Short mmCIF file of C-alpha atoms (C1' of nucleotides) and ligand atoms in Angstrom, two decimals:
data_model
loop_
_atom_site.label_atom_id
_atom_site.label_comp_id
_atom_site.label_asym_id
_atom_site.label_seq_id
_atom_site.Cartn_x
_atom_site.Cartn_y
_atom_site.Cartn_z
CA MET A 1 60.32 24.17 86.45
CA GLN A 2 58.83 23.01 83.16
CA ARG A 3 58.18 19.32 83.57
CA ARG A 4 59.30 17.09 80.71
CA GLN A 5 59.88 18.65 77.30
CA LEU A 6 56.99 18.45 74.89
CA LEU A 7 59.07 16.44 72.36
CA ASP A 8 59.85 13.78 74.84
CA GLU A 9 56.17 13.45 75.70
CA LEU A 10 55.36 12.94 72.09
CA VAL A 11 58.06 10.37 71.52
CA SER A 12 56.93 8.48 74.74
CA LYS A 13 53.42 8.31 73.25
CA GLY A 14 54.68 6.91 70.02
CA ILE A 15 53.82 9.98 67.97
CA ARG A 16 55.72 10.59 64.79
CA LEU A 17 58.14 13.46 64.95
CA THR A 18 58.38 15.70 61.93
CA SER A 19 60.38 18.90 61.34
CA GLN A 20 57.13 20.79 61.21
CA ARG A 21 56.06 19.64 64.63
CA ARG A 22 59.50 20.27 66.02
CA ALA A 23 59.26 23.82 64.77
CA VAL A 24 55.90 24.56 66.14
CA ILE A 25 56.64 22.98 69.51
CA SER A 26 59.90 24.87 69.73
CA VAL A 27 58.20 28.17 69.15
CA ILE A 28 55.44 27.43 71.74
CA GLN A 29 57.98 26.36 74.25
CA GLU A 30 60.30 29.33 73.92
CA ALA A 31 57.51 31.81 73.63
CA LYS A 32 57.62 34.71 76.14
CA SER A 33 53.96 35.61 75.58
CA HIS A 34 50.68 34.00 74.64
CA LEU A 35 50.73 33.30 70.93
CA ASP A 36 47.78 32.85 68.57
CA ALA A 37 47.80 30.48 65.72
CA GLY A 38 48.86 33.15 63.23
CA SER A 39 51.90 34.38 65.19
CA LEU A 40 52.82 30.76 65.76
CA LEU A 41 52.80 30.15 62.06
CA ASP A 42 54.91 33.24 61.35
CA LEU A 43 57.54 32.39 63.96
CA ALA A 44 57.71 28.65 63.17
CA ARG A 45 58.12 29.40 59.47
CA ARG A 46 61.54 30.87 60.29
CA LEU A 47 62.53 27.36 61.29
CA GLU A 48 60.55 25.56 58.63
CA PRO A 49 59.58 27.93 55.74
CA SER A 50 57.33 25.46 54.00
CA LEU A 51 55.12 25.14 57.02
CA ASP A 52 51.42 25.55 56.34
CA ARG A 53 48.59 27.03 58.29
CA ALA A 54 46.70 23.75 58.33
CA THR A 55 49.66 21.92 59.83
CA VAL A 56 49.87 24.48 62.60
CA TYR A 57 46.18 23.96 63.38
CA ARG A 58 46.61 20.21 63.27
CA THR A 59 49.63 20.36 65.56
CA ILE A 60 47.69 22.56 68.03
CA GLY A 61 44.84 20.11 67.98
CA LEU A 62 47.19 17.29 68.65
CA LEU A 63 48.90 18.96 71.56
CA LYS A 64 45.54 20.05 72.96
CA LYS A 65 44.19 16.55 72.78
CA LEU A 66 47.19 15.26 74.56
CA ARG A 67 46.72 17.97 77.19
CA LEU A 68 50.19 19.40 76.67
CA ILE A 69 48.99 22.85 75.84
CA ASP A 70 46.13 25.01 76.98
CA GLU A 71 43.90 27.15 74.78
CA LEU A 72 43.00 30.68 75.89
CA ASP A 73 40.64 33.44 74.75
CA LEU A 74 42.18 36.24 76.72
CA MET A 75 38.75 37.89 76.62
CA HIS A 76 39.10 38.26 72.80
CA LEU A 77 40.77 41.55 73.32
CA GLU A 78 41.89 41.67 69.78
CA GLY A 79 39.52 39.67 67.52
CA GLU A 80 38.30 36.16 67.77
CA LYS A 81 41.66 34.48 68.05
CA HIS A 82 42.73 31.77 70.35
CA TYR A 83 46.02 31.75 72.26
CA TYR A 84 48.17 28.86 73.35
CA GLU A 85 50.59 28.13 76.22
CA VAL A 86 52.41 25.09 77.47
CA ARG A 87 50.48 23.50 80.23
CA THR A 88 52.17 23.84 83.64
CA GLU A 89 51.73 22.10 86.90
CA GLY A 90 48.95 24.18 88.50
CA ASP A 91 46.38 26.05 86.50
CA HIS A 92 46.69 29.78 86.52
CA ILE A 93 44.30 32.51 85.99
CA HIS A 94 44.47 35.15 83.23
CA LEU A 95 43.67 38.79 83.85
CA ALA A 96 43.12 40.81 80.69
CA CYS A 97 43.04 44.61 80.83
CA PHE A 98 40.44 46.29 78.62
CA GLY A 99 42.40 49.51 78.90
CA CYS A 100 45.86 48.68 77.78
CA GLY A 101 45.66 45.03 76.67
CA MET A 102 47.95 43.81 79.31
CA ILE A 103 47.72 40.10 80.26
CA GLN A 104 48.68 39.11 83.75
CA GLU A 105 48.85 35.71 85.16
CA PHE A 106 47.75 34.89 88.65
CA THR A 107 47.90 31.79 90.86
CA SER A 108 46.08 31.04 93.97
CA PRO A 109 45.48 28.04 96.19
CA LEU A 110 41.85 29.15 96.29
CA PHE A 111 41.55 28.26 92.63
CA ASP A 112 42.65 24.73 93.33
CA ARG A 113 40.29 24.43 96.28
CA LEU A 114 37.51 25.67 94.10
CA LYS A 115 38.23 23.04 91.43
CA GLU A 116 38.54 20.47 94.10
CA GLU A 117 35.10 21.43 95.49
CA ILE A 118 33.55 21.15 92.03
CA THR A 119 35.03 17.71 91.44
CA ARG A 120 33.72 16.50 94.77
CA THR A 121 30.27 18.27 94.82
CA ALA A 122 29.30 17.95 91.21
CA GLY A 123 31.11 14.72 90.53
CA PHE A 124 32.63 16.45 87.52
CA GLU A 125 35.94 15.05 86.20
CA ILE A 126 37.79 18.30 85.23
CA ARG A 127 40.05 18.08 82.21
CA VAL A 128 40.50 21.67 81.33
CA ALA A 129 40.08 24.70 83.70
CA ARG A 130 39.94 28.22 82.21
CA LEU A 131 39.43 31.18 84.36
CA GLU A 132 39.72 34.54 82.61
CA LEU A 133 38.94 37.93 83.99
CA GLY A 134 38.45 41.07 82.05
CA GLY A 135 38.72 44.44 83.65
CA PHE A 136 41.25 47.14 84.39
CA CYS A 137 44.76 46.85 85.65
CA PRO A 138 45.92 49.20 88.42
CA LYS A 139 47.30 51.73 85.97
CA CYS A 140 44.16 51.81 83.74
CA SER A 141 41.80 51.58 86.68
CA SER A 142 42.45 55.14 87.80
CA ARG A 143 42.53 56.54 84.31
CA HIS A 144 39.30 54.69 83.53
CA ARG A 145 37.50 55.97 86.67
CA GLY A 146 38.38 59.47 85.60
CA GLU A 147 36.85 58.98 82.19
CA GLU A 148 33.65 57.58 83.63
CA GLU A 149 33.22 60.62 85.78
CA GLU A 150 33.89 62.84 82.77
CA LYS A 151 31.26 61.00 80.74
CA THR A 152 28.65 61.15 83.54
CA LYS A 153 29.18 64.87 83.96
CA THR A 154 28.62 65.67 80.24
CA SER A 155 25.77 63.29 79.62
CA VAL A 156 23.55 64.49 82.43
CA LYS A 157 20.71 66.44 80.89
CA HIS A 158 20.63 69.95 82.19
CA MET B 1 15.24 36.73 91.20
CA GLN B 2 16.06 38.52 88.02
CA ARG B 3 16.89 42.05 89.06
CA ARG B 4 15.31 44.68 86.80
CA GLN B 5 14.24 43.72 83.35
CA LEU B 6 16.68 44.53 80.56
CA LEU B 7 14.22 46.85 78.82
CA ASP B 8 13.94 49.04 81.89
CA GLU B 9 17.70 49.20 82.17
CA LEU B 10 17.99 50.41 78.63
CA VAL B 11 15.29 53.01 79.09
CA SER B 12 16.91 54.35 82.22
CA LYS B 13 20.11 54.74 80.31
CA GLY B 14 18.33 56.77 77.68
CA ILE B 15 18.89 54.13 74.99
CA ARG B 16 16.54 54.06 72.01
CA LEU B 17 14.14 51.18 72.07
CA THR B 18 13.37 49.52 68.73
CA SER B 19 11.22 46.61 67.94
CA GLN B 20 14.36 44.72 66.93
CA ARG B 21 16.01 45.28 70.24
CA ARG B 22 12.78 44.24 72.05
CA ALA B 23 12.75 41.06 70.13
CA VAL B 24 16.30 40.11 70.74
CA ILE B 25 16.09 41.06 74.46
CA SER B 26 12.89 39.17 74.88
CA VAL B 27 14.49 35.98 73.51
CA ILE B 28 17.57 36.23 75.63
CA GLN B 29 15.47 36.84 78.63
CA GLU B 30 13.11 33.90 78.12
CA ALA B 31 15.76 31.54 76.94
CA LYS B 32 15.94 28.25 78.83
CA SER B 33 19.46 27.51 77.62
CA HIS B 34 22.53 29.33 76.45
CA LEU B 35 21.95 30.66 72.96
CA ASP B 36 24.45 31.62 70.26
CA ALA B 37 23.98 34.51 67.92
CA GLY B 38 22.57 32.24 65.25
CA SER B 39 19.82 30.73 67.36
CA LEU B 40 19.11 34.14 68.84
CA LEU B 41 18.55 35.43 65.31
CA ASP B 42 16.23 32.54 64.37
CA LEU B 43 14.16 32.89 67.50
CA ALA B 44 13.95 36.62 67.39
CA ARG B 45 12.88 36.52 63.74
CA ARG B 46 9.64 34.99 64.86
CA LEU B 47 8.85 38.12 66.56
CA GLU B 48 10.49 40.51 64.10
CA PRO B 49 10.83 38.76 60.73
CA SER B 50 12.87 41.43 59.07
CA LEU B 51 15.58 41.27 61.75
CA ASP B 52 19.11 41.01 60.37
CA ARG B 53 22.19 39.19 61.57
CA ALA B 54 24.08 42.47 61.86
CA THR B 55 21.45 43.88 64.20
CA VAL B 56 21.67 40.90 66.50
CA TYR B 57 25.40 41.29 66.69
CA ARG B 58 25.05 45.01 67.32
CA THR B 59 22.46 44.42 70.03
CA ILE B 60 24.68 41.79 71.66
CA GLY B 61 27.53 44.30 71.58
CA LEU B 62 25.38 46.94 73.20
CA LEU B 63 24.14 44.57 75.99
CA LYS B 64 27.68 43.35 76.60
CA LYS B 65 29.02 46.88 76.85
CA LEU B 66 26.36 47.79 79.33
CA ARG B 67 27.17 44.61 81.27
CA LEU B 68 23.59 43.30 81.01
CA ILE B 69 24.65 39.96 79.45
CA ASP B 70 27.61 37.74 79.65
CA GLU B 71 29.41 36.03 76.82
CA LEU B 72 30.42 32.48 77.13
CA ASP B 73 32.53 30.02 75.07
CA LEU B 74 31.27 26.82 76.65
CA MET B 75 34.57 25.28 75.77
CA HIS B 76 33.62 25.58 72.06
CA LEU B 77 32.01 22.19 72.22
CA GLU B 78 30.29 22.77 68.95
CA GLY B 79 32.27 25.15 66.78
CA GLU B 80 33.68 28.57 67.40
CA LYS B 81 30.49 30.11 68.56
CA HIS B 82 29.74 32.37 71.46
CA TYR B 83 26.83 32.05 73.82
CA TYR B 84 24.91 34.55 75.85
CA GLU B 85 23.03 34.75 79.03
CA VAL B 86 21.47 37.46 81.08
CA ARG B 87 23.84 38.64 83.79
CA THR B 88 22.68 37.57 87.30
CA GLU B 89 23.69 38.76 90.68
CA GLY B 90 26.60 36.40 91.41
CA ASP B 91 28.80 34.94 88.71
CA HIS B 92 28.47 31.30 88.14
CA ILE B 93 30.74 28.63 86.74
CA HIS B 94 30.03 26.64 83.65
CA LEU B 95 30.86 22.93 83.40
CA ALA B 96 30.89 21.55 79.88
CA CYS B 97 30.91 17.81 79.31
CA PHE B 98 33.15 16.54 76.49
CA GLY B 99 31.14 13.35 76.41
CA CYS B 100 27.49 14.39 76.03
CA GLY B 101 27.72 18.18 75.59
CA MET B 102 25.78 18.84 78.74
CA ILE B 103 26.25 22.26 80.32
CA GLN B 104 25.92 22.59 84.04
CA GLU B 105 26.01 25.66 86.13
CA PHE B 106 27.69 25.86 89.47
CA THR B 107 28.02 28.50 92.13
CA SER B 108 30.32 28.62 95.10
CA PRO B 109 31.29 31.20 97.67
CA LEU B 110 34.86 30.13 97.00
CA PHE B 111 34.58 31.74 93.55
CA ASP B 112 33.64 35.09 95.04
CA ARG B 113 36.44 34.77 97.56
CA LEU B 114 38.87 34.07 94.80
CA LYS B 115 37.72 37.15 92.88
CA GLU B 116 37.93 39.22 95.99
CA GLU B 117 41.49 37.99 96.54
CA ILE B 118 42.47 38.98 93.04
CA THR B 119 40.98 42.40 93.31
CA ARG B 120 42.85 42.94 96.59
CA THR B 121 46.14 41.33 95.71
CA ALA B 122 46.62 42.26 92.07
CA GLY B 123 44.73 45.58 92.28
CA PHE B 124 42.73 44.44 89.31
CA GLU B 125 39.23 45.95 88.79
CA ILE B 126 37.20 42.98 87.59
CA ARG B 127 34.44 43.63 85.08
CA VAL B 128 33.90 40.28 83.68
CA ALA B 129 34.66 36.91 85.25
CA ARG B 130 34.46 33.77 83.17
CA LEU B 131 35.23 30.37 84.62
CA GLU B 132 34.59 27.40 82.32
CA LEU B 133 35.58 23.88 83.01
CA GLY B 134 35.78 21.11 80.42
CA GLY B 135 35.71 17.51 81.40
CA PHE B 136 33.26 14.66 81.99
CA CYS B 137 29.94 14.74 83.85
CA PRO B 138 29.26 11.92 86.29
CA LYS B 139 27.47 9.81 83.62
CA CYS B 140 30.09 10.17 81.00
CA SER B 141 32.99 9.92 83.49
CA SER B 142 32.47 6.17 84.03
CA ARG B 143 31.82 5.45 80.37
CA HIS B 144 34.89 7.40 79.42
CA ARG B 145 37.09 5.61 81.90
CA GLY B 146 35.88 2.25 80.39
CA GLU B 147 36.86 3.41 76.89
CA GLU B 148 40.27 4.58 77.99
CA GLU B 149 41.02 1.13 79.40
CA GLU B 150 39.72 -0.39 76.24
CA LYS B 151 42.02 1.76 74.14
CA THR B 152 45.04 0.93 76.25
CA LYS B 153 44.45 -2.78 75.94
CA THR B 154 44.16 -2.91 72.20
CA SER B 155 46.88 -0.31 71.46
CA VAL B 156 49.60 -2.29 73.23
CA LYS B 157 51.89 -3.82 70.58
CA HIS B 158 52.02 -7.54 71.06
"C1'" DA C 1 0.48 65.97 64.20
"C1'" DA C 2 4.29 67.52 61.35
"C1'" DA C 3 9.03 68.55 61.31
"C1'" DC C 4 13.58 67.62 62.77
"C1'" DT C 5 17.70 65.56 64.56
"C1'" DT C 6 19.85 61.59 65.90
"C1'" DT C 7 20.32 56.91 66.13
"C1'" DC C 8 19.30 52.44 64.29
"C1'" DT C 9 18.43 48.91 60.69
"C1'" DG C 10 18.87 46.02 56.44
"C1'" DC C 11 21.64 45.00 53.04
"C1'" DG C 12 25.55 43.31 50.69
"C1'" DA C 13 30.11 42.77 50.48
"C1'" DC C 14 33.84 41.66 53.19
"C1'" DT C 15 37.36 39.69 56.68
"C1'" DC C 16 39.50 36.27 58.87
"C1'" DA C 17 40.00 32.01 61.89
"C1'" DG C 18 39.65 27.59 61.29
"C1'" DT C 19 38.51 23.03 58.45
"C1'" DC C 20 38.69 19.41 55.02
"C1'" DG C 21 39.82 16.21 51.14
"C1'" DC C 22 43.21 14.76 48.51
"C1'" DA C 23 47.59 13.47 46.27
"C1'" DA C 24 52.45 13.73 47.24
"C1'" DG C 25 55.95 13.27 50.73
"C1'" DA C 26 58.20 11.93 54.90
"C1'" DA C 27 58.85 8.79 59.42
"C1'" DC C 28 60.45 4.74 61.21
"C1'" DG C 29 60.33 -0.28 62.11
"C1'" DG C 30 61.71 -4.24 59.74
"C1'" DC D 1 66.61 0.21 51.67
"C1'" DC D 2 61.60 -0.88 51.52
"C1'" DG D 3 56.90 -0.67 52.60
"C1'" DT D 4 53.31 0.74 55.55
"C1'" DT D 5 51.27 4.23 57.75
"C1'" DC D 6 51.08 8.80 59.14
"C1'" DT D 7 51.73 13.63 57.93
"C1'" DT D 8 51.98 17.68 55.01
"C1'" DG D 9 50.89 21.30 51.61
"C1'" DC D 10 47.74 23.00 48.86
"C1'" DG D 11 43.49 25.02 47.60
"C1'" DA D 12 38.96 25.44 48.13
"C1'" DC D 13 35.64 25.98 51.56
"C1'" DT D 14 32.90 27.17 55.86
"C1'" DG D 15 30.89 30.07 59.11
"C1'" DA D 16 31.14 33.71 62.69
"C1'" DG D 17 31.50 38.23 62.92
"C1'" DT D 18 32.21 43.18 60.82
"C1'" DC D 19 31.51 47.47 58.15
"C1'" DG D 20 29.93 51.37 55.29
"C1'" DC D 21 26.15 53.13 53.55
"C1'" DA D 22 21.54 54.86 52.34
"C1'" DG D 23 16.97 54.54 53.88
"C1'" DA D 24 13.92 53.96 57.99
"C1'" DA D 25 12.51 54.60 62.44
"C1'" DA D 26 12.70 56.85 67.60
"C1'" DG D 27 12.22 60.46 70.41
"C1'" DT D 28 12.00 65.38 70.87
"C1'" DT D 29 10.43 70.07 69.73
"C1'" DT D 30 7.07 73.34 68.20
ZN1 LIG E 201 37.45 30.61 72.57
ZN1 LIG E 202 45.73 48.33 81.75
ZN1 LIG E 203 35.32 33.41 73.13
ZN1 LIG E 204 28.39 13.95 79.93
#
DNA sequence: AAACTTTCTGCGACTCAGTCGCAAGAACGG
DNA sequence: CCGTTCTTGCGACTGAGTCGCAGAAAGTTT
């Protein structure tokens, strides 16, 4: 499902391949979850121990500019980090649960229609589309509702 | 169009009103554009010169928690700042131009439909919805296309 | 209006993501 | 294998945001 491999994309654009870039790219590609620059560094260092923070950021910048990866905020659930994922065919939406920190992905034709509408109506040439929702997943939703009621009860002045 | 004033909301929630909070809130409310914490501090200091950075952040946190303001990234067009705006009835979309830095707001019923679909399908209780698009505004779009062609021409190895 | 409790503020020191300039090192085409 | 050009590691730096604390205010009670 994943179009062409990132490495091939770089080669085809005449970009120099280094072992550091291979390491970072490999980690991003195999990642099962959304990684921030720090985790990316830790994981890639297993492949390339001398790898430096700066190089990771530079590689991220490169891949972002080439539109091969997307940058996410994930509602900054844990600090002001940014997260990265390989760009896929259709954009997808990220749902971040304030309760348990779960991140869920969601796709919908409506999203594409909305983007299409914006392109048409506003004449805006979309390069990056980021839709992130914060709230409560099904599990936390009920728990959270309970807490809210609890709070209301006790805070009402008698 | 702006529901109830922020100050009233705070009072009704039994939150202590201080001159610092008044200053920050007043600035956010009168703001013509999206302000980051730094600008917010500068402007609010005109009303309350002793105002400290920390207090601004604490007030932002408070208003965010009460869902009276929204936090934006605006595609981090100029550094890793965050921007704030008073929450309005319907969520709106932000378009950020990579060319000129313009920020445009956009609303669409499709956006509400999309959120409604997510609530229904994923059982997710949405608290914050942030849709930001990066790309090129109509003016910059043509200019940008021109440059791309230029680049292609000169970068072809003879 | 003074006293009292609770919350808020300013301050200063701190954290932590991300950036930058530079000199040494590696890629790759010839 | 060589030379040009790009990339890296390092270290120092920036700048947003946080935190604990002691003193200052807010709102409430008498
Ligand atoms: Zn961000
Ligand atoms: Zn949850
Ligand atoms: Zn953000
Ligand atoms: Zn523009």
